[in-house]
PDB file of C-alpha atoms and ligand atoms in Angstrom:
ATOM      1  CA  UNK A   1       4.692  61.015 -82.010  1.00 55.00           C
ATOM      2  CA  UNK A   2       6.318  58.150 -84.180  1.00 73.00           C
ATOM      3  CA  UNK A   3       7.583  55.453 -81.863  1.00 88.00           C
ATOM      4  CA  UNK A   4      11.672  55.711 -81.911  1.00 96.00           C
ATOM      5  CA  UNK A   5      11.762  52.088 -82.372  1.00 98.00           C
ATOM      6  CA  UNK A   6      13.403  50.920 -85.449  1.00 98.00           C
ATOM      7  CA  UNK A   7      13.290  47.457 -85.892  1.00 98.00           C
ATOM      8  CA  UNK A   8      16.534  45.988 -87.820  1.00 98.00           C
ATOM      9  CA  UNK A   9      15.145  44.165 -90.784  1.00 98.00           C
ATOM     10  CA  UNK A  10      18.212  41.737 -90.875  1.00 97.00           C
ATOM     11  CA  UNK A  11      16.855  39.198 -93.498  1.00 97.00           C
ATOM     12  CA  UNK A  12      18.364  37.792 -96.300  1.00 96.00           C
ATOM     13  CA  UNK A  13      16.175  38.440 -98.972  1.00 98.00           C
ATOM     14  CA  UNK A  14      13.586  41.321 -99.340  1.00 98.00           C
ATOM     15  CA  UNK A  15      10.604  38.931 -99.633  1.00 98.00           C
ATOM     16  CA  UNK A  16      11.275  37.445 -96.412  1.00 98.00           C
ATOM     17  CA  UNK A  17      11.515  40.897 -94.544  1.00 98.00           C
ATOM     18  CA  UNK A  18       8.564  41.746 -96.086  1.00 98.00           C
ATOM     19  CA  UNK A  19       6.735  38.943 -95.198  1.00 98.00           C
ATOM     20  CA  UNK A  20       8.166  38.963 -91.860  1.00 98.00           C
ATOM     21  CA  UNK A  21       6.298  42.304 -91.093  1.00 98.00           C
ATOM     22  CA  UNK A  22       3.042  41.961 -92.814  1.00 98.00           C
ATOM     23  CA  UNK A  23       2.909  38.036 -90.950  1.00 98.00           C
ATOM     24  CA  UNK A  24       3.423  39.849 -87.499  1.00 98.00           C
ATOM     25  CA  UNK A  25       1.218  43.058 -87.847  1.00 98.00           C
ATOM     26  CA  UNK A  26       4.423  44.811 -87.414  1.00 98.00           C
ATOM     27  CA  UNK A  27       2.428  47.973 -89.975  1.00 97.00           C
ATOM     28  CA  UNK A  28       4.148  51.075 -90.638  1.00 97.00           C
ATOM     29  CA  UNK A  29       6.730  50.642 -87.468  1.00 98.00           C
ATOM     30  CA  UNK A  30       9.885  51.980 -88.285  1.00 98.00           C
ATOM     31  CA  UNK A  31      12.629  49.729 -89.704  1.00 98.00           C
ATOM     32  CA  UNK A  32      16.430  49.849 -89.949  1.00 98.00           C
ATOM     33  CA  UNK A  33      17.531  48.241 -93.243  1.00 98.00           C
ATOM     34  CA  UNK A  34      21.020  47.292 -93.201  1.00 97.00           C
ATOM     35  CA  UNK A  35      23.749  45.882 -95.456  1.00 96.00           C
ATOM     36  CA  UNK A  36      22.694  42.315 -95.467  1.00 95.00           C
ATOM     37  CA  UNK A  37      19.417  43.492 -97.152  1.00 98.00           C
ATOM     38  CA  UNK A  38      20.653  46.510 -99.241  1.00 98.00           C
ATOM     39  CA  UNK A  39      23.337  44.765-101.402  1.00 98.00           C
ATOM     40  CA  UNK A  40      20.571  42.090-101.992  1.00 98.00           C
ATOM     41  CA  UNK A  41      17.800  44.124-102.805  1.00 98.00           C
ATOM     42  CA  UNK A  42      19.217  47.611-103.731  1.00 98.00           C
ATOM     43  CA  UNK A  43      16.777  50.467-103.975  1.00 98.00           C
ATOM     44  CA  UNK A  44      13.554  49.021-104.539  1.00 98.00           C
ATOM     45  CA  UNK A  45      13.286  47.664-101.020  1.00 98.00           C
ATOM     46  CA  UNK A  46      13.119  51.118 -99.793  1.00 98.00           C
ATOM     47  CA  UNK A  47      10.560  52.125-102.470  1.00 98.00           C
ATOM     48  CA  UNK A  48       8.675  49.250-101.163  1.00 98.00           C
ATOM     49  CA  UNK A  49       9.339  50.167 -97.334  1.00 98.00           C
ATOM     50  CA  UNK A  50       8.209  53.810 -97.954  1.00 98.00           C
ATOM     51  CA  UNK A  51       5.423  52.801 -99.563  1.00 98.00           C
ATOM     52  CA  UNK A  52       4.139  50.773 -96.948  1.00 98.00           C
ATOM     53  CA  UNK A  53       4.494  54.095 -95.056  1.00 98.00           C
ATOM     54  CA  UNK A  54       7.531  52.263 -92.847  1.00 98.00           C
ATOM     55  CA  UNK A  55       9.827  55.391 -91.597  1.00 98.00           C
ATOM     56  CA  UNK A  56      14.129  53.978 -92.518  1.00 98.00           C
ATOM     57  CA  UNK A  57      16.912  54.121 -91.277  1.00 98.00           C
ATOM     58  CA  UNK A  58      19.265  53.424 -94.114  1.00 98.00           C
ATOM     59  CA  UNK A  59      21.791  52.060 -92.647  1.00 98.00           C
ATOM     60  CA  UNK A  60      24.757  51.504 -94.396  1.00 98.00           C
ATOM     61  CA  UNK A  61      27.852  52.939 -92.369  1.00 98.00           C
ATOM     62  CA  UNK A  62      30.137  54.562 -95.420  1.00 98.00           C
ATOM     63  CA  UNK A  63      33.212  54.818 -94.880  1.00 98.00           C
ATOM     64  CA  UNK A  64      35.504  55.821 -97.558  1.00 98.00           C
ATOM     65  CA  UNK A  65      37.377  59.370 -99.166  1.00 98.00           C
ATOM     66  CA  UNK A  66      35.355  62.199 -98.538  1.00 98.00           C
ATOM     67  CA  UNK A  67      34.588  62.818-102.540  1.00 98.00           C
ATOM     68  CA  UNK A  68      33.527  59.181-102.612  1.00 98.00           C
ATOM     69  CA  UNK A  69      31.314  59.776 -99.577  1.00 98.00           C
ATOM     70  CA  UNK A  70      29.837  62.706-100.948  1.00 98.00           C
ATOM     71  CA  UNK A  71      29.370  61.554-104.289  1.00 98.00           C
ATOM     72  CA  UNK A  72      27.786  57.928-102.704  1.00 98.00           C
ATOM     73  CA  UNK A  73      25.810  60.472-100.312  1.00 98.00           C
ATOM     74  CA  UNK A  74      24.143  62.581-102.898  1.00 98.00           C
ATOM     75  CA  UNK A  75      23.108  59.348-104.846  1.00 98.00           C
ATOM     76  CA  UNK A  76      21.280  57.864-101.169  1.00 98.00           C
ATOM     77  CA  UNK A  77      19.624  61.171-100.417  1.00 98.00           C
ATOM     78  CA  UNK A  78      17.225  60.684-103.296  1.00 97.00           C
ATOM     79  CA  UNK A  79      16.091  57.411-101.628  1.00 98.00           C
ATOM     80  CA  UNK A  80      14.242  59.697 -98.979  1.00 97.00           C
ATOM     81  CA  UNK A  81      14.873  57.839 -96.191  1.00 98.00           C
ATOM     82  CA  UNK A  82      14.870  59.842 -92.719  1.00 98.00           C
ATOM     83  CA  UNK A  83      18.064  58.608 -91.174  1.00 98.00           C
ATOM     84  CA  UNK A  84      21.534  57.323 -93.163  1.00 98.00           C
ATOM     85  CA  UNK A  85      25.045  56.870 -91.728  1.00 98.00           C
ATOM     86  CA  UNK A  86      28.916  56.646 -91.848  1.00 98.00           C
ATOM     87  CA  UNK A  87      31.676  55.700 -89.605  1.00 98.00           C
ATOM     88  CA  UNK A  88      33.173  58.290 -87.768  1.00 98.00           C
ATOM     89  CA  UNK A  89      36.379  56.936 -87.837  1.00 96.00           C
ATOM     90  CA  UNK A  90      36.681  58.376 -91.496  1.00 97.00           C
ATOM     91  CA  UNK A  91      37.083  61.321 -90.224  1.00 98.00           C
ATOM     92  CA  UNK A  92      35.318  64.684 -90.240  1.00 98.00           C
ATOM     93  CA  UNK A  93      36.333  65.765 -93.904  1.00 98.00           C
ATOM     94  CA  UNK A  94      34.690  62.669 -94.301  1.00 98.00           C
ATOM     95  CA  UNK A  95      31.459  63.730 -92.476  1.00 98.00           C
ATOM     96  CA  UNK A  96      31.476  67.040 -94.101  1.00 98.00           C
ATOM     97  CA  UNK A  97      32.023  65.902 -97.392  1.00 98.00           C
ATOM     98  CA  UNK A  98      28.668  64.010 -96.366  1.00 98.00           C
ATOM     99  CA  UNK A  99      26.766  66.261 -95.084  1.00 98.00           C
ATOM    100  CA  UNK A 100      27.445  68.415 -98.837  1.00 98.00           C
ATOM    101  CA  UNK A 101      26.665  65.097-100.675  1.00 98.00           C
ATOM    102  CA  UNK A 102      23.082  65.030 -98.963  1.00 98.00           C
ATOM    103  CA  UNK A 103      22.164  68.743 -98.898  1.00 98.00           C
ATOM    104  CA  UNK A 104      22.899  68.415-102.602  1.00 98.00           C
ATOM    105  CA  UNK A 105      20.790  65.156-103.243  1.00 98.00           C
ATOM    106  CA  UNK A 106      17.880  65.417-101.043  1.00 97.00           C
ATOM    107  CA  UNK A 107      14.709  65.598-102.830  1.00 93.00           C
ATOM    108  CA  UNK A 108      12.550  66.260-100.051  1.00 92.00           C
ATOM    109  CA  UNK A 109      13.685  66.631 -95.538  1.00 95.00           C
ATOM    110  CA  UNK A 110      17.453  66.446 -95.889  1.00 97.00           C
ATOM    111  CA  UNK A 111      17.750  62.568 -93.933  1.00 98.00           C
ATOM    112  CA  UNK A 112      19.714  62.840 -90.550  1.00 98.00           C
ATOM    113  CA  UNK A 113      23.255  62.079 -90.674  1.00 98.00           C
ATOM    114  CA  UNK A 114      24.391  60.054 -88.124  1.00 98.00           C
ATOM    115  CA  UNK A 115      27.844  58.679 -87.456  1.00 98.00           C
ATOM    116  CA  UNK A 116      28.815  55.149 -85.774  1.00 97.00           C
ATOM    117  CA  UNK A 117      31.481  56.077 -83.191  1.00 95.00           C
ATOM    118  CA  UNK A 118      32.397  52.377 -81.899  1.00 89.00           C
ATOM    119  CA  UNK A 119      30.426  49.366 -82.887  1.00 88.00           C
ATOM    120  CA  UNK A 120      28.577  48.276 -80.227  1.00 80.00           C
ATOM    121  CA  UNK A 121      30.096  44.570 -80.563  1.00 83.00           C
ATOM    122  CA  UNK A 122      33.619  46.088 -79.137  1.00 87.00           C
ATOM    123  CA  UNK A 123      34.889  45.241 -76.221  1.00 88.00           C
ATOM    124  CA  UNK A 124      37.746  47.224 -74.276  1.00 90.00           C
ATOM    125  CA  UNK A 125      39.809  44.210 -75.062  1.00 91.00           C
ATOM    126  CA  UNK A 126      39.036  44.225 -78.584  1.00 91.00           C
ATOM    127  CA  UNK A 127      39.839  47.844 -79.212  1.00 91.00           C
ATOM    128  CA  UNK A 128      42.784  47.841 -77.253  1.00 91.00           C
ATOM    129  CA  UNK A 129      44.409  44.792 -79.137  1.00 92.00           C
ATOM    130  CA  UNK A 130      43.090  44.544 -82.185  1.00 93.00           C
ATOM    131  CA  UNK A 131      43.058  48.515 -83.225  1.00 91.00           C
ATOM    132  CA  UNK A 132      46.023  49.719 -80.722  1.00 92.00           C
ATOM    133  CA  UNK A 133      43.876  52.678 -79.613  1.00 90.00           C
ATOM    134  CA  UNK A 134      45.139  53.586 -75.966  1.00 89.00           C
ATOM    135  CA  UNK A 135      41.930  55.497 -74.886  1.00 91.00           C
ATOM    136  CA  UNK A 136      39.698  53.804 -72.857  1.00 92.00           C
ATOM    137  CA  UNK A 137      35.954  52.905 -74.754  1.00 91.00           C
ATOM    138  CA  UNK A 138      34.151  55.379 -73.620  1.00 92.00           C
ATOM    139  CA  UNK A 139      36.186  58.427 -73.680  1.00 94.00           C
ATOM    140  CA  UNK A 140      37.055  57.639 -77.248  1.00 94.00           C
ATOM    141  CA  UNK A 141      33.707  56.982 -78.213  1.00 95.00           C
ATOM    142  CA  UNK A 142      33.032  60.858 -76.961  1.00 97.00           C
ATOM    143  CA  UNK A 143      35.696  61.601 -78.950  1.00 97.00           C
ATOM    144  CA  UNK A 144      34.306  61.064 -81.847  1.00 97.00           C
ATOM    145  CA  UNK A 145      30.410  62.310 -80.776  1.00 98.00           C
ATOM    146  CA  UNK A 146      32.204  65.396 -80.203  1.00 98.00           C
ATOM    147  CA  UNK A 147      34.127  65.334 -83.593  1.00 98.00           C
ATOM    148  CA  UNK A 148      30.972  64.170 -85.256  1.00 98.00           C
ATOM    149  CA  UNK A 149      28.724  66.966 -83.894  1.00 98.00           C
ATOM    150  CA  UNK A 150      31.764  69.808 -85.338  1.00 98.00           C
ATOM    151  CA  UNK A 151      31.638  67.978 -88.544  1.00 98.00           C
ATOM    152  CA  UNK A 152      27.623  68.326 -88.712  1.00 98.00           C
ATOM    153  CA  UNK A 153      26.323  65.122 -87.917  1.00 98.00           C
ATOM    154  CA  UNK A 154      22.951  65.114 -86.298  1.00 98.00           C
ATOM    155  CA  UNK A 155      23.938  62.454 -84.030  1.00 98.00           C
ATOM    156  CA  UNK A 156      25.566  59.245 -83.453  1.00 98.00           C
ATOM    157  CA  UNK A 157      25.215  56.251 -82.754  1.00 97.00           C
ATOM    158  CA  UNK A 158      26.556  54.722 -79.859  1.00 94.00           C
ATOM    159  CA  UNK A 159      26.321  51.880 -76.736  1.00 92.00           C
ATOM    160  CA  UNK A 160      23.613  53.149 -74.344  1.00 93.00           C
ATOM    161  CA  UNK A 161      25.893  53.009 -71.498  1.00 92.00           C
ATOM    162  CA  UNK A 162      27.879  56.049 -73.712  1.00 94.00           C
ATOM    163  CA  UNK A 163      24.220  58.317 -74.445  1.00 96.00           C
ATOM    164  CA  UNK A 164      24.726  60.244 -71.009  1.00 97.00           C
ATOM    165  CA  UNK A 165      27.940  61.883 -71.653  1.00 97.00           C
ATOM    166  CA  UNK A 166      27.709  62.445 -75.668  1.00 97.00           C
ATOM    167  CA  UNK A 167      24.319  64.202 -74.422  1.00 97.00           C
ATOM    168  CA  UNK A 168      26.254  65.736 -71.635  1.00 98.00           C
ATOM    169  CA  UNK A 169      29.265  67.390 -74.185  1.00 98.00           C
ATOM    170  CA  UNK A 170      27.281  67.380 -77.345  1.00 98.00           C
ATOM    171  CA  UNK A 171      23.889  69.185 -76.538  1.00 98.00           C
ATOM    172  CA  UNK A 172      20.237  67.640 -76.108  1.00 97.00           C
ATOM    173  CA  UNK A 173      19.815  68.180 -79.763  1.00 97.00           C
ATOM    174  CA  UNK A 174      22.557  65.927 -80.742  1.00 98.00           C
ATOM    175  CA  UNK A 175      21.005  62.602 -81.397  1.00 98.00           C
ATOM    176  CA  UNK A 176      21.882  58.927 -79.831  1.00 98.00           C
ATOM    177  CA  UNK A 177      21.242  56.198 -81.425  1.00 97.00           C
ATOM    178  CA  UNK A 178      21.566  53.346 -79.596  1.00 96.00           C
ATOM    179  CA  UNK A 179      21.431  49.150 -81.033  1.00 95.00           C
ATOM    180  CA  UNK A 180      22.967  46.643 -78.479  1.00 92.00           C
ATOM    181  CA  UNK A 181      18.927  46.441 -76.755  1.00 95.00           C
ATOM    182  CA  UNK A 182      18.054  43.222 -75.317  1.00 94.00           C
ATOM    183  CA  UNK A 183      14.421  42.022 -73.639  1.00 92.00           C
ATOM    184  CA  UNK A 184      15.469  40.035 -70.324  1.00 82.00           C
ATOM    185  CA  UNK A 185      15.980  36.679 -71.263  1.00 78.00           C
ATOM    186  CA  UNK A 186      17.102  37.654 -74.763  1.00 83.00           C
ATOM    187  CA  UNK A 187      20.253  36.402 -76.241  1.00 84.00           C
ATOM    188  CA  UNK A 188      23.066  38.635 -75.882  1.00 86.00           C
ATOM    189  CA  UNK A 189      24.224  37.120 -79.271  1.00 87.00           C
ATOM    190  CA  UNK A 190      27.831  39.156 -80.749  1.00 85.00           C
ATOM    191  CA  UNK A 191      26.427  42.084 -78.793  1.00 83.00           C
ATOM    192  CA  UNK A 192      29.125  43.153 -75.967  1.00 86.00           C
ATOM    193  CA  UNK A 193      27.763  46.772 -74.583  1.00 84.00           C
ATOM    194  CA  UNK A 194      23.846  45.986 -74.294  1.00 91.00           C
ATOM    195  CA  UNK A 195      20.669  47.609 -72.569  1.00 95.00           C
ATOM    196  CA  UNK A 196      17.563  46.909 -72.042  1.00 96.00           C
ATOM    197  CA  UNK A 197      14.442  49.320 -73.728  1.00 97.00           C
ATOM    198  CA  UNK A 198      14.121  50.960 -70.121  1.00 97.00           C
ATOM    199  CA  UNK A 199      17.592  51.209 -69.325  1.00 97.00           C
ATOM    200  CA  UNK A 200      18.523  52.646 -72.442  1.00 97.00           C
ATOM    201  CA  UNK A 201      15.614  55.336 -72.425  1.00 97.00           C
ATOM    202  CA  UNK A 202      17.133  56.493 -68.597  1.00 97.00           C
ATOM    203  CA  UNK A 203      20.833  56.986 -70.411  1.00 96.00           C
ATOM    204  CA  UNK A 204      19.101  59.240 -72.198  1.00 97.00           C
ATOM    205  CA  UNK A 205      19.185  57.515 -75.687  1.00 97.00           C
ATOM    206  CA  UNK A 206      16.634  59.655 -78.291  1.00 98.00           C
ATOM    207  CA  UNK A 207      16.227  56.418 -80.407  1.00 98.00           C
ATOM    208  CA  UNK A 208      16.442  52.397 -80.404  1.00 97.00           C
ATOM    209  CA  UNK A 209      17.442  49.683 -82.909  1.00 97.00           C
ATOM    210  CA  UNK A 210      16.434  46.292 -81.831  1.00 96.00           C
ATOM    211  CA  UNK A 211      16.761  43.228 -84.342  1.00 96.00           C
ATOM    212  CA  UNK A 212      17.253  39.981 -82.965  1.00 95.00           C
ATOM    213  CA  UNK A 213      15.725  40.530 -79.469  1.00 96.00           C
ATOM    214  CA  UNK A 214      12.496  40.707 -81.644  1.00 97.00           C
ATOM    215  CA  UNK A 215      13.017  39.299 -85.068  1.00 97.00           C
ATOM    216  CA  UNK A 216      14.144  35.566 -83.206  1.00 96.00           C
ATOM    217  CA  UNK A 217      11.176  35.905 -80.190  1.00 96.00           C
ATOM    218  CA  UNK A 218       8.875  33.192 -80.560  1.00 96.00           C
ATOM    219  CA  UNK A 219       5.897  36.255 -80.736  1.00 97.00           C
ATOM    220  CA  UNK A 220       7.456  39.045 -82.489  1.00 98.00           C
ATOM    221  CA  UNK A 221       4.266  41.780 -82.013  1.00 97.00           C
ATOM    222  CA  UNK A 222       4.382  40.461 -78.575  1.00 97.00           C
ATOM    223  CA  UNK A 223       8.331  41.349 -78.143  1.00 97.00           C
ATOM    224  CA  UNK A 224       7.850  44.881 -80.039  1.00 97.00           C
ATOM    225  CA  UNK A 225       5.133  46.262 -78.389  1.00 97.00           C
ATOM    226  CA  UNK A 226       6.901  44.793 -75.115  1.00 97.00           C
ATOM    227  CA  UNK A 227       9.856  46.905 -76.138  1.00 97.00           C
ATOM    228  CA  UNK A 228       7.703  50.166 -76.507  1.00 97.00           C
ATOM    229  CA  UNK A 229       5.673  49.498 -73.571  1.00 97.00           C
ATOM    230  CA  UNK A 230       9.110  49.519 -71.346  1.00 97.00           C
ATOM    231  CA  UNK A 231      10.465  52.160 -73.626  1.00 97.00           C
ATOM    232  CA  UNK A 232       7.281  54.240 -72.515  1.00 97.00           C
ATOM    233  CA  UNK A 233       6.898  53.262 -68.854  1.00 96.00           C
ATOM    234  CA  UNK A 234      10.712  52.964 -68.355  1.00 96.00           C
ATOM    235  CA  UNK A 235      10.427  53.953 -64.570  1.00 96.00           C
ATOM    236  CA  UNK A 236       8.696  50.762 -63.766  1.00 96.00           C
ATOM    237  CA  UNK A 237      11.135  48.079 -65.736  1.00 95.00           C
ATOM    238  CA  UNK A 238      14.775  47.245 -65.160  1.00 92.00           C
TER     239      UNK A 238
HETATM  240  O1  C5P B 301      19.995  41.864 -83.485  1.00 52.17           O
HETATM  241  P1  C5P B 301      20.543  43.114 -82.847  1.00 52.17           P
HETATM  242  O2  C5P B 301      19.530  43.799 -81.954  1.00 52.17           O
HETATM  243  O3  C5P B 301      21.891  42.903 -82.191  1.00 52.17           O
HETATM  244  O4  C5P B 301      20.757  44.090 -84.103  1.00 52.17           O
HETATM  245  C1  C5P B 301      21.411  45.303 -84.001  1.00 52.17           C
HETATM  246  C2  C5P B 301      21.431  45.955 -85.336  1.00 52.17           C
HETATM  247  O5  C5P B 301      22.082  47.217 -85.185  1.00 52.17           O
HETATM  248  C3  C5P B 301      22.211  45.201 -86.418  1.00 52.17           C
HETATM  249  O6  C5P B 301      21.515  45.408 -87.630  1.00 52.17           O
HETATM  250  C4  C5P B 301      23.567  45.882 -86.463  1.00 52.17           C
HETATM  251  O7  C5P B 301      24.108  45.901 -87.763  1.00 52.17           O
HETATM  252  C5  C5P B 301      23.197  47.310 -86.039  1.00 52.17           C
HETATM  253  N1  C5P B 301      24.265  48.092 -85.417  1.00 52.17           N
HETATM  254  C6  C5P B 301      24.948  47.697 -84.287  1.00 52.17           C
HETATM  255  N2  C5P B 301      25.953  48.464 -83.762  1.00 52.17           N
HETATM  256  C7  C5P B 301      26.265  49.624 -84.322  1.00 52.17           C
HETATM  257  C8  C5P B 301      25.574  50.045 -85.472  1.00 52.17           C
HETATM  258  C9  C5P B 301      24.552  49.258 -85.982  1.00 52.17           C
HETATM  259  O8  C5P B 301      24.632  46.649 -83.734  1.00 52.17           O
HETATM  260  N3  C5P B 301      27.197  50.400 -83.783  1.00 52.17           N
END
C-alpha cells in the first residue's frame, strides 16, 4: 500500500522542489503541492510530479461561488491528481457545485474531494475574536465534517486532535486529513493544533501532511522515513 505520507512541497520555485526530492532520495513519495508552488509554476509542475510517478495532493483550498468552483473544478480535474480541495466554509452548494465540476472534468479516477474545515493554525482565541464564531473549535470543526460529508466530500481535512469524532459522526469511509505533524524536537512554527506521526495515526487520521518537520531537518530521508516508521509502529512512539 502507498505510504499516506504526503510531503508538503512548500518551495518557492519548481526547480528547487524538484531538486529538493531527487537530492534526498525522497522517489515517488507522495507530495502535497500547495499555493506557494502552484501560482509559480502552474500546471507543468504536476506534469512533472506525475511523471516522476509522485502521487498529489493538489492543494489549493477554493473557495469562491459555487459556478466559479465548479467551473475552476472541472478545469483541475484534468490535471489527474488524486486528492484536490476547498474550504468548507463556502458552503455546501459550494462543495456540490464541486463535486459536479470534477465528475465532469476528470479524465481518468475522479480525484478525492476534500474540504478544510478549520485551518490548523487557529486557535480558540483566534476563532473566537477574529471570526465571532461562538462554537467552541472542535464542535464547529464537526460541523462542517458533517456538512462536508452531506455535500459529497470524501473527507476533510482537519487537526488530529478533531479525526476521532469526524470518524465517529461521519463514517470510517470519510477521510481525515490531517497537517499540523511535528517529529519531537521539531519546531512548532505557525502551527497551533499539532501531533506527532504516532499520535495522529491513534486519532484515527487516514492520511498525513508534513512539510517543515521534514523539509527544514538537517537529514530530510532521515526525518521521512522517521515519520513512516512511527506512522507504522505507532504503538511504540509518543
Ligand atoms: O510545514 P508544515 O508541516 O506546518 O506544513 C503543513 C502544510 O499543510 C502547509 O503546506 C499548509 O499549507 C498545509 N495545511 C495546513 N492546515 C490546513 C490545510 C493545509 O497546515 N488546514
Amino acid at each position: 500500500m502507498q505510504t499516506p505520507i504526503y510531503l508538503a512541497l512548500d518551495f518557492p520555485t519548481g526547480e528547487e522542489a524538484l531538486h529538493f526530492l531527487v537530492r534526498h532520495s525522497l522517489t515517488e513519495v507522495p507530495v502535497k503541492v500547495g499555493m506557494e508552488l502552484f501560482y509559480r509554476e502552474g500546471p507543468p509542475i504536476i506534469h512533472q510530479l506525475k511523471e516522476n510517478n509522485h502521487p498529489i495532493f493538489l492543494d489549493l483550498k477554493l473557495h469562491d461561488i459555487p459556478n466559479t468552483v465548479k467551473s475552476a473544478m472541472r478545469n483541475l480535474a484534468g490535471l489527474d491528481v488524486d486528492i484536490l480541495n476547498v474550504h468548507a466554509l463556502g458552503g455546501a452548494k459550494m462543495m456540490e457545485a464541486a463535486k459536479e465540476g470534477l465528475l465532469q472534468g476528470a479524465t481518468n479516477t475522479v480525484p478525492k474531494l476534500i474540504a478544510v474545515t478549520m485551518l490548523t493554525s487557529m486557535d480558540e482565541d483566534t476563532v473566537q475574536t477574529d471570526l465571532k464564531q461562538p462554537m467552541e473549535l472542535a464542535a464547529y470543526a464537526l460541523h462542517l465534517a458533517e456538512m462536508s460529508k452531506a455535500a459529497g466530500a470524501d473527507g476533510v481535512v482537519c487537526s488530529p486532535h478533531e479525526a476521532a469524532s469526524i470518524k465517529a459522526a461521519c463514517g470510517p469511509d470519510f477521510l481525515t486529513v490531517t497537517p499540523g505533524i511535528r517529529l519531537a524536537g521539531s519546531d512548532q512554527n505557525d502551527q497551533h493544533r499539532i501531533a506527532t506521526p504516532a499520535g495522529a495515526r491513534r486519532m484515527q487520521a487516514d492520511y498525513l501532511v508534513i512539510g517543515r518537520s521534514v523539509t527544514a531537518a538537517s537529514n530530510p530521508k532521515q526525518a521521512y522515513e522517521q515519520v513512516i516508521e512511527e506512522w507504522n509502529d505507532y504503538d511504540n512512539y509518543n
